[in-house]
């Protein structure tokens, strides 16, 4: 192994011995191709021509006025498939192609990552199997249909709690069984090494563009960068370009669900240290270490773990993580829709709500904020209309 | 004089002297409830088990297939905790001295405190600990405490394990080397891959420790084959757990079926010793 995959004491490779050769192979391929000219040329091509990069850094007018801050949106919602997830699936999909793999597997909760993987399967001609909890399949029929249209097979997961964490378990089991020809395309900056490092690498394009764009527009760095945190990939992607600029506040908005005493997905805010899905990080669990079920109004933040680098950034004080409750996120959703005509994904609505709270503090008046708008809200119409009593 | 439980070396010596292989059944502590699983273990011991593998249930057992995950779910539903797991071991020690190995996922140990977990394991009569999701790369603390408390740290190797890893793992391991018979997770399978037998030969070249084969061993014929190929024992899990699942509503039949299968499996180890 080239690296131990540690971020401070977090991260690592907590997997069955059977997976070690696959992880060694993946790690070595990743370090080989991440700086390879042909690989990057091809990746840039697809990011530009297929996914729609670069995305704009949009200066909001009415929202800025309303909140008394200068608010920019990094428009990942404009990407193909509607979210930042495609940055990662393109990167890993291309890596699988360079590695000579013949099949992709992925886990998905709400279906966003599943769709982004199915699309890459179609693009590169990989047979693709997506594991999805049977509970999630019931809740997200439309996304299942979208994946199937792109040629993916959606496999219903009946084990455990039948949600995202169980789909990850099933995908890991599949990978254990089919390591020879299969690439497991993990959807966030979590899992065993090299995934957290690799997913960050492929998502860091968000940060690189944002930094360049803000310097072009403002000739100075922002005061704060705010992103929602599920597994942590869109957040680490945008944070990556500002990690060394200590003057830039980095804030992660977690799925606070019903709050600390209710069901939630705010792993860093309310969880404790533990080992889940291959790495040491913060997790939601009981005293014995049995993993809890997470809950958030947005399926993408509904995960009881979090990427290990966020754990380090939190304990070192480099980033702050704040729980945003379901009802606050819905307010953020409406706020951006109404003031800017941009309907955010419910995940991203957490970042919007977090920015609103930040802007309302007197000491933050007039500051410059970048919100990472990780995705668009089309997929959430059903649930939001239900919550608003519109019943579309 | 008999000081506490039989050790792994003593057990392997005992079966070898009888030209047998070791029969090691697996059960999830508390499946479907503490009382029943204790009776299951009793049947296994009476039917001739040479050692035991006891799984502590975990909510997210990635190395296990659906059969054992379902057993974990049943056990957790019945109220199993780490403390009750150790209590379970203590009760087993009231009726047998054969070696007991724990099969656990790392988070249970991490939450208990690694040192504390090993200390309690020793106090309650555990011989060995295998951590399903802890490769040698992450095992230094576990090994430190295993030495401190005199517990064998057991490691798995698989077909995908390279020769250089094999020698590295053989040096760290104690008790026995756990050879994973199939590519994949636990679960009963009908045929044994040719590769498994080759793997046993390969492992044999790298270690003097006893070898036990597990994952997918479900028939007397599998046991005969792996013992003939040079394994010192066979670990049988999913077929036994399937019986618990199948007869959970009728404990009497469950225990009878467990007994019958264990007798047959133990019989298969006779005359097959290396
Ligand atoms: C739009 C959007 N944002 C954020 C997330 C959360 O993931 P991550 O924390 O990895 O960015 C998801 C996950 O599905 C998503 O769809």
PDB file of N, CA, C and O in Angstrom, chain A residues 43-103:
ATOM      1  N   UNK A  43     -10.571  12.898 -19.004  1.00  0.00           N
ATOM      2  CA  UNK A  43     -11.484  13.304 -17.928  1.00  0.00           C
ATOM      3  C   UNK A  43     -11.963  14.738 -18.149  1.00  0.00           C
ATOM      4  O   UNK A  43     -13.160  15.032 -18.042  1.00  0.00           O
ATOM      5  N   UNK A  44     -11.036  15.630 -18.480  1.00  0.00           N
ATOM      6  CA  UNK A  44     -11.411  17.026 -18.743  1.00  0.00           C
ATOM      7  C   UNK A  44     -12.418  17.114 -19.876  1.00  0.00           C
ATOM      8  O   UNK A  44     -13.370  17.889 -19.827  1.00  0.00           O
ATOM      9  N   UNK A  45     -12.174  16.302 -20.904  1.00  0.00           N
ATOM     10  CA  UNK A  45     -13.080  16.299 -22.054  1.00  0.00           C
ATOM     11  C   UNK A  45     -14.506  15.957 -21.615  1.00  0.00           C
ATOM     12  O   UNK A  45     -15.456  16.676 -21.925  1.00  0.00           O
ATOM     13  N   UNK A  46     -14.636  14.868 -20.868  1.00  0.00           N
ATOM     14  CA  UNK A  46     -15.988  14.451 -20.463  1.00  0.00           C
ATOM     15  C   UNK A  46     -16.605  15.419 -19.455  1.00  0.00           C
ATOM     16  O   UNK A  46     -17.806  15.666 -19.484  1.00  0.00           O
ATOM     17  N   UNK A  47     -15.797  15.959 -18.569  1.00  0.00           N
ATOM     18  CA  UNK A  47     -16.336  16.927 -17.608  1.00  0.00           C
ATOM     19  C   UNK A  47     -16.907  18.130 -18.340  1.00  0.00           C
ATOM     20  O   UNK A  47     -17.952  18.672 -17.982  1.00  0.00           O
ATOM     21  N   UNK A  48     -16.219  18.529 -19.396  1.00  0.00           N
ATOM     22  CA  UNK A  48     -16.647  19.706 -20.156  1.00  0.00           C
ATOM     23  C   UNK A  48     -17.825  19.370 -21.075  1.00  0.00           C
ATOM     24  O   UNK A  48     -18.884  19.979 -21.012  1.00  0.00           O
ATOM     25  N   UNK A  49     -17.612  18.365 -21.937  1.00  0.00           N
ATOM     26  CA  UNK A  49     -18.567  18.105 -23.013  1.00  0.00           C
ATOM     27  C   UNK A  49     -19.779  17.292 -22.570  1.00  0.00           C
ATOM     28  O   UNK A  49     -20.850  17.416 -23.131  1.00  0.00           O
ATOM     29  N   UNK A  50     -19.586  16.439 -21.592  1.00  0.00           N
ATOM     30  CA  UNK A  50     -20.677  15.553 -21.179  1.00  0.00           C
ATOM     31  C   UNK A  50     -21.396  16.082 -19.941  1.00  0.00           C
ATOM     32  O   UNK A  50     -22.617  16.092 -19.875  1.00  0.00           O
ATOM     33  N   UNK A  51     -20.602  16.537 -18.959  1.00  0.00           N
ATOM     34  CA  UNK A  51     -21.206  16.932 -17.686  1.00  0.00           C
ATOM     35  C   UNK A  51     -21.585  18.409 -17.649  1.00  0.00           C
ATOM     36  O   UNK A  51     -22.499  18.796 -16.927  1.00  0.00           O
ATOM     37  N   UNK A  52     -20.866  19.234 -18.409  1.00  0.00           N
ATOM     38  CA  UNK A  52     -21.213  20.656 -18.443  1.00  0.00           C
ATOM     39  C   UNK A  52     -20.356  21.552 -17.557  1.00  0.00           C
ATOM     40  O   UNK A  52     -20.825  22.576 -17.061  1.00  0.00           O
ATOM     41  N   UNK A  53     -19.106  21.202 -17.346  1.00  0.00           N
ATOM     42  CA  UNK A  53     -18.203  22.050 -16.580  1.00  0.00           C
ATOM     43  C   UNK A  53     -17.543  23.077 -17.504  1.00  0.00           C
ATOM     44  O   UNK A  53     -17.425  22.813 -18.694  1.00  0.00           O
ATOM     45  N   UNK A  54     -17.046  24.195 -16.972  1.00  0.00           N
ATOM     46  CA  UNK A  54     -17.165  24.605 -15.579  1.00  0.00           C
ATOM     47  C   UNK A  54     -18.575  25.090 -15.263  1.00  0.00           C
ATOM     48  O   UNK A  54     -19.283  25.548 -16.152  1.00  0.00           O
ATOM     49  N   UNK A  55     -18.949  24.996 -14.009  1.00  0.00           N
ATOM     50  CA  UNK A  55     -20.232  25.563 -13.591  1.00  0.00           C
ATOM     51  C   UNK A  55     -19.990  26.993 -13.130  1.00  0.00           C
ATOM     52  O   UNK A  55     -18.887  27.334 -12.708  1.00  0.00           O
ATOM     53  N   UNK A  56     -21.016  27.806 -13.210  1.00  0.00           N
ATOM     54  CA  UNK A  56     -20.787  29.210 -12.871  1.00  0.00           C
ATOM     55  C   UNK A  56     -20.778  29.424 -11.363  1.00  0.00           C
ATOM     56  O   UNK A  56     -21.295  28.610 -10.589  1.00  0.00           O
ATOM     57  N   UNK A  57     -20.138  30.529 -10.977  1.00  0.00           N
ATOM     58  CA  UNK A  57     -20.228  30.996  -9.595  1.00  0.00           C
ATOM     59  C   UNK A  57     -21.130  32.219  -9.657  1.00  0.00           C
ATOM     60  O   UNK A  57     -20.719  33.292 -10.096  1.00  0.00           O
ATOM     61  N   UNK A  58     -22.362  32.009  -9.282  1.00  0.00           N
ATOM     62  CA  UNK A  58     -23.386  33.019  -9.542  1.00  0.00           C
ATOM     63  C   UNK A  58     -23.573  33.946  -8.352  1.00  0.00           C
ATOM     64  O   UNK A  58     -23.789  33.498  -7.226  1.00  0.00           O
ATOM     65  N   UNK A  59     -23.505  35.230  -8.612  1.00  0.00           N
ATOM     66  CA  UNK A  59     -23.716  36.231  -7.569  1.00  0.00           C
ATOM     67  C   UNK A  59     -25.213  36.509  -7.436  1.00  0.00           C
ATOM     68  O   UNK A  59     -25.819  37.100  -8.322  1.00  0.00           O
ATOM     69  N   UNK A  60     -25.802  36.072  -6.360  1.00  0.00           N
ATOM     70  CA  UNK A  60     -27.238  36.287  -6.185  1.00  0.00           C
ATOM     71  C   UNK A  60     -27.509  37.758  -5.886  1.00  0.00           C
ATOM     72  O   UNK A  60     -26.719  38.406  -5.200  1.00  0.00           O
ATOM     73  N   UNK A  61     -28.611  38.272  -6.425  1.00  0.00           N
ATOM     74  CA  UNK A  61     -28.911  39.670  -6.148  1.00  0.00           C
ATOM     75  C   UNK A  61     -29.940  39.823  -5.029  1.00  0.00           C
ATOM     76  O   UNK A  61     -29.667  40.389  -3.983  1.00  0.00           O
ATOM     77  N   UNK A  62     -31.119  39.266  -5.248  1.00  0.00           N
ATOM     78  CA  UNK A  62     -32.172  39.491  -4.252  1.00  0.00           C
ATOM     79  C   UNK A  62     -31.862  38.772  -2.939  1.00  0.00           C
ATOM     80  O   UNK A  62     -32.164  39.273  -1.864  1.00  0.00           O
ATOM     81  N   UNK A  63     -31.263  37.588  -3.026  1.00  0.00           N
ATOM     82  CA  UNK A  63     -30.928  36.864  -1.799  1.00  0.00           C
ATOM     83  C   UNK A  63     -29.862  37.626  -1.006  1.00  0.00           C
ATOM     84  O   UNK A  63     -29.958  37.776   0.223  1.00  0.00           O
ATOM     85  N   UNK A  64     -28.855  38.140  -1.718  1.00  0.00           N
ATOM     86  CA  UNK A  64     -27.800  38.903  -1.049  1.00  0.00           C
ATOM     87  C   UNK A  64     -28.401  40.109  -0.339  1.00  0.00           C
ATOM     88  O   UNK A  64     -28.077  40.412   0.814  1.00  0.00           O
ATOM     89  N   UNK A  65     -29.281  40.759  -1.055  1.00  0.00           N
ATOM     90  CA  UNK A  65     -29.939  41.942  -0.495  1.00  0.00           C
ATOM     91  C   UNK A  65     -30.729  41.580   0.754  1.00  0.00           C
ATOM     92  O   UNK A  65     -30.625  42.225   1.795  1.00  0.00           O
ATOM     93  N   UNK A  66     -31.486  40.505   0.631  1.00  0.00           N
ATOM     94  CA  UNK A  66     -32.340  40.106   1.752  1.00  0.00           C
ATOM     95  C   UNK A  66     -31.524  39.726   2.982  1.00  0.00           C
ATOM     96  O   UNK A  66     -31.887  40.054   4.106  1.00  0.00           O
ATOM     97  N   UNK A  67     -30.412  39.035   2.763  1.00  0.00           N
ATOM     98  CA  UNK A  67     -29.651  38.530   3.911  1.00  0.00           C
ATOM     99  C   UNK A  67     -28.531  39.476   4.344  1.00  0.00           C
ATOM    100  O   UNK A  67     -27.864  39.244   5.348  1.00  0.00           O
ATOM    101  N   UNK A  68     -28.288  40.513   3.582  1.00  0.00           N
ATOM    102  CA  UNK A  68     -27.272  41.486   3.990  1.00  0.00           C
ATOM    103  C   UNK A  68     -25.845  40.959   3.875  1.00  0.00           C
ATOM    104  O   UNK A  68     -24.948  41.408   4.588  1.00  0.00           O
ATOM    105  N   UNK A  69     -25.643  40.001   3.012  1.00  0.00           N
ATOM    106  CA  UNK A  69     -24.307  39.468   2.743  1.00  0.00           C
ATOM    107  C   UNK A  69     -24.146  39.348   1.237  1.00  0.00           C
ATOM    108  O   UNK A  69     -25.132  39.400   0.495  1.00  0.00           O
ATOM    109  N   UNK A  70     -22.892  39.201   0.800  1.00  0.00           N
ATOM    110  CA  UNK A  70     -22.680  38.975  -0.628  1.00  0.00           C
ATOM    111  C   UNK A  70     -22.652  37.465  -0.844  1.00  0.00           C
ATOM    112  O   UNK A  70     -21.713  36.792  -0.417  1.00  0.00           O
ATOM    113  N   UNK A  71     -23.696  36.939  -1.461  1.00  0.00           N
ATOM    114  CA  UNK A  71     -23.833  35.481  -1.532  1.00  0.00           C
ATOM    115  C   UNK A  71     -23.668  34.953  -2.953  1.00  0.00           C
ATOM    116  O   UNK A  71     -24.383  35.357  -3.878  1.00  0.00           O
ATOM    117  N   UNK A  72     -22.687  34.067  -3.084  1.00  0.00           N
ATOM    118  CA  UNK A  72     -22.456  33.389  -4.361  1.00  0.00           C
ATOM    119  C   UNK A  72     -22.963  31.951  -4.274  1.00  0.00           C
ATOM    120  O   UNK A  72     -22.884  31.318  -3.220  1.00  0.00           O
ATOM    121  N   UNK A  73     -23.434  31.460  -5.399  1.00  0.00           N
ATOM    122  CA  UNK A  73     -23.811  30.047  -5.483  1.00  0.00           C
ATOM    123  C   UNK A  73     -22.891  29.343  -6.459  1.00  0.00           C
ATOM    124  O   UNK A  73     -22.740  29.791  -7.607  1.00  0.00           O
ATOM    125  N   UNK A  74     -22.255  28.254  -6.007  1.00  0.00           N
ATOM    126  CA  UNK A  74     -21.509  27.430  -6.957  1.00  0.00           C
ATOM    127  C   UNK A  74     -22.512  26.466  -7.559  1.00  0.00           C
ATOM    128  O   UNK A  74     -23.077  25.617  -6.862  1.00  0.00           O
ATOM    129  N   UNK A  75     -22.744  26.636  -8.878  1.00  0.00           N
ATOM    130  CA  UNK A  75     -23.911  26.026  -9.508  1.00  0.00           C
ATOM    131  C   UNK A  75     -23.682  24.576  -9.955  1.00  0.00           C
ATOM    132  O   UNK A  75     -23.830  24.244 -11.136  1.00  0.00           O
ATOM    133  N   UNK A  76     -23.403  23.698  -9.008  1.00  0.00           N
ATOM    134  CA  UNK A  76     -23.287  22.271  -9.339  1.00  0.00           C
ATOM    135  C   UNK A  76     -24.641  21.692  -9.749  1.00  0.00           C
ATOM    136  O   UNK A  76     -24.723  20.618 -10.349  1.00  0.00           O
ATOM    137  N   UNK A  77     -25.699  22.411  -9.408  1.00  0.00           N
ATOM    138  CA  UNK A  77     -27.048  21.961  -9.783  1.00  0.00           C
ATOM    139  C   UNK A  77     -27.250  21.966 -11.299  1.00  0.00           C
ATOM    140  O   UNK A  77     -28.167  21.327 -11.806  1.00  0.00           O
ATOM    141  N   UNK A  78     -26.370  22.704 -12.007  1.00  0.00           N
ATOM    142  CA  UNK A  78     -26.536  22.777 -13.462  1.00  0.00           C
ATOM    143  C   UNK A  78     -25.878  21.623 -14.207  1.00  0.00           C
ATOM    144  O   UNK A  78     -26.004  21.505 -15.420  1.00  0.00           O
ATOM    145  N   UNK A  79     -25.163  20.782 -13.475  1.00  0.00           N
ATOM    146  CA  UNK A  79     -24.483  19.661 -14.141  1.00  0.00           C
ATOM    147  C   UNK A  79     -25.474  18.623 -14.653  1.00  0.00           C
ATOM    148  O   UNK A  79     -26.590  18.497 -14.131  1.00  0.00           O
ATOM    149  N   UNK A  80     -25.032  17.855 -15.639  1.00  0.00           N
ATOM    150  CA  UNK A  80     -25.794  16.710 -16.119  1.00  0.00           C
ATOM    151  C   UNK A  80     -26.138  15.789 -14.949  1.00  0.00           C
ATOM    152  O   UNK A  80     -25.290  15.550 -14.095  1.00  0.00           O
ATOM    153  N   UNK A  81     -27.339  15.306 -14.932  1.00  0.00           N
ATOM    154  CA  UNK A  81     -27.956  14.495 -13.871  1.00  0.00           C
ATOM    155  C   UNK A  81     -28.307  15.314 -12.623  1.00  0.00           C
ATOM    156  O   UNK A  81     -28.836  14.783 -11.658  1.00  0.00           O
ATOM    157  N   UNK A  82     -27.965  16.601 -12.624  1.00  0.00           N
ATOM    158  CA  UNK A  82     -28.523  17.476 -11.594  1.00  0.00           C
ATOM    159  C   UNK A  82     -27.787  17.590 -10.282  1.00  0.00           C
ATOM    160  O   UNK A  82     -28.323  18.156  -9.331  1.00  0.00           O
ATOM    161  N   UNK A  83     -26.579  17.064 -10.203  1.00  0.00           N
ATOM    162  CA  UNK A  83     -25.830  17.200  -8.951  1.00  0.00           C
ATOM    163  C   UNK A  83     -24.342  16.982  -9.181  1.00  0.00           C
ATOM    164  O   UNK A  83     -23.918  16.507 -10.244  1.00  0.00           O
ATOM    165  N   UNK A  84     -23.574  17.321  -8.139  1.00  0.00           N
ATOM    166  CA  UNK A  84     -22.117  17.174  -8.197  1.00  0.00           C
ATOM    167  C   UNK A  84     -21.663  15.722  -8.336  1.00  0.00           C
ATOM    168  O   UNK A  84     -20.520  15.455  -8.661  1.00  0.00           O
ATOM    169  N   UNK A  85     -22.563  14.779  -8.073  1.00  0.00           N
ATOM    170  CA  UNK A  85     -22.180  13.365  -8.046  1.00  0.00           C
ATOM    171  C   UNK A  85     -21.469  12.936  -9.320  1.00  0.00           C
ATOM    172  O   UNK A  85     -20.621  12.055  -9.317  1.00  0.00           O
ATOM    173  N   UNK A  86     -21.810  13.572 -10.442  1.00  0.00           N
ATOM    174  CA  UNK A  86     -21.249  13.159 -11.729  1.00  0.00           C
ATOM    175  C   UNK A  86     -19.741  13.423 -11.831  1.00  0.00           C
ATOM    176  O   UNK A  86     -19.032  12.734 -12.553  1.00  0.00           O
ATOM    177  N   UNK A  87     -19.227  14.402 -11.083  1.00  0.00           N
ATOM    178  CA  UNK A  87     -17.771  14.639 -11.087  1.00  0.00           C
ATOM    179  C   UNK A  87     -17.034  13.373 -10.660  1.00  0.00           C
ATOM    180  O   UNK A  87     -16.021  12.982 -11.232  1.00  0.00           O
ATOM    181  N   UNK A  88     -17.575  12.759  -9.614  1.00  0.00           N
ATOM    182  CA  UNK A  88     -16.966  11.561  -9.052  1.00  0.00           C
ATOM    183  C   UNK A  88     -17.207  10.325  -9.916  1.00  0.00           C
ATOM    184  O   UNK A  88     -16.290   9.537 -10.151  1.00  0.00           O
ATOM    185  N   UNK A  89     -18.424  10.185 -10.435  1.00  0.00           N
ATOM    186  CA  UNK A  89     -18.695   8.966 -11.213  1.00  0.00           C
ATOM    187  C   UNK A  89     -17.928   8.991 -12.541  1.00  0.00           C
ATOM    188  O   UNK A  89     -17.482   7.953 -13.008  1.00  0.00           O
ATOM    189  N   UNK A  90     -17.742  10.200 -13.100  1.00  0.00           N
ATOM    190  CA  UNK A  90     -16.928  10.282 -14.310  1.00  0.00           C
ATOM    191  C   UNK A  90     -15.486   9.894 -14.010  1.00  0.00           C
ATOM    192  O   UNK A  90     -14.869   9.111 -14.742  1.00  0.00           O
ATOM    193  N   UNK A  91     -14.959  10.444 -12.929  1.00  0.00           N
ATOM    194  CA  UNK A  91     -13.563  10.164 -12.558  1.00  0.00           C
ATOM    195  C   UNK A  91     -13.342   8.686 -12.304  1.00  0.00           C
ATOM    196  O   UNK A  91     -12.445   8.060 -12.883  1.00  0.00           O
ATOM    197  N   UNK A  92     -14.189   8.116 -11.445  1.00  0.00           N
ATOM    198  CA  UNK A  92     -14.005   6.698 -11.110  1.00  0.00           C
ATOM    199  C   UNK A  92     -14.353   5.787 -12.284  1.00  0.00           C
ATOM    200  O   UNK A  92     -13.728   4.741 -12.467  1.00  0.00           O
ATOM    201  N   UNK A  93     -15.361   6.189 -13.070  1.00  0.00           N
ATOM    202  CA  UNK A  93     -15.739   5.382 -14.222  1.00  0.00           C
ATOM    203  C   UNK A  93     -14.595   5.305 -15.230  1.00  0.00           C
ATOM    204  O   UNK A  93     -14.271   4.240 -15.763  1.00  0.00           O
ATOM    205  N   UNK A  94     -13.960   6.461 -15.435  1.00  0.00           N
ATOM    206  CA  UNK A  94     -12.832   6.496 -16.358  1.00  0.00           C
ATOM    207  C   UNK A  94     -11.660   5.679 -15.809  1.00  0.00           C
ATOM    208  O   UNK A  94     -10.976   4.959 -16.535  1.00  0.00           O
ATOM    209  N   UNK A  95     -11.471   5.780 -14.509  1.00  0.00           N
ATOM    210  CA  UNK A  95     -10.404   4.990 -13.875  1.00  0.00           C
ATOM    211  C   UNK A  95     -10.663   3.498 -14.078  1.00  0.00           C
ATOM    212  O   UNK A  95      -9.752   2.738 -14.420  1.00  0.00           O
ATOM    213  N   UNK A  96     -11.927   3.099 -13.898  1.00  0.00           N
ATOM    214  CA  UNK A  96     -12.282   1.684 -14.100  1.00  0.00           C
ATOM    215  C   UNK A  96     -11.962   1.270 -15.534  1.00  0.00           C
ATOM    216  O   UNK A  96     -11.481   0.162 -15.787  1.00  0.00           O
ATOM    217  N   UNK A  97     -12.224   2.184 -16.466  1.00  0.00           N
ATOM    218  CA  UNK A  97     -11.940   1.891 -17.868  1.00  0.00           C
ATOM    219  C   UNK A  97     -10.434   1.731 -18.087  1.00  0.00           C
ATOM    220  O   UNK A  97      -9.998   0.766 -18.711  1.00  0.00           O
ATOM    221  N   UNK A  98      -9.663   2.644 -17.539  1.00  0.00           N
ATOM    222  CA  UNK A  98      -8.199   2.547 -17.675  1.00  0.00           C
ATOM    223  C   UNK A  98      -7.664   1.285 -16.996  1.00  0.00           C
ATOM    224  O   UNK A  98      -6.649   0.741 -17.395  1.00  0.00           O
ATOM    225  N   UNK A  99      -8.354   0.834 -15.930  1.00  0.00           N
ATOM    226  CA  UNK A  99      -7.910  -0.365 -15.210  1.00  0.00           C
ATOM    227  C   UNK A  99      -8.337  -1.651 -15.914  1.00  0.00           C
ATOM    228  O   UNK A  99      -7.973  -2.742 -15.485  1.00  0.00           O
ATOM    229  N   UNK A 100      -9.166  -1.521 -16.938  1.00  0.00           N
ATOM    230  CA  UNK A 100      -9.627  -2.706 -17.645  1.00  0.00           C
ATOM    231  C   UNK A 100     -10.739  -3.456 -16.932  1.00  0.00           C
ATOM    232  O   UNK A 100     -10.977  -4.642 -17.194  1.00  0.00           O
ATOM    233  N   UNK A 101     -11.441  -2.784 -16.018  1.00  0.00           N
ATOM    234  CA  UNK A 101     -12.578  -3.431 -15.352  1.00  0.00           C
ATOM    235  C   UNK A 101     -13.736  -3.550 -16.344  1.00  0.00           C
ATOM    236  O   UNK A 101     -13.822  -2.787 -17.319  1.00  0.00           O
ATOM    237  N   UNK A 102     -14.617  -4.508 -16.063  1.00  0.00           N
ATOM    238  CA  UNK A 102     -15.687  -4.766 -17.030  1.00  0.00           C
ATOM    239  C   UNK A 102     -17.074  -4.469 -16.504  1.00  0.00           C
ATOM    240  O   UNK A 102     -18.073  -4.599 -17.214  1.00  0.00           O
ATOM    241  N   UNK A 103     -17.147  -4.110 -15.229  1.00  0.00           N
ATOM    242  CA  UNK A 103     -18.471  -3.976 -14.633  1.00  0.00           C
ATOM    243  C   UNK A 103     -18.401  -2.951 -13.511  1.00  0.00           C
ATOM    244  O   UNK A 103     -17.398  -2.864 -12.808  1.00  0.00           O
TER     245      UNK A 103
END
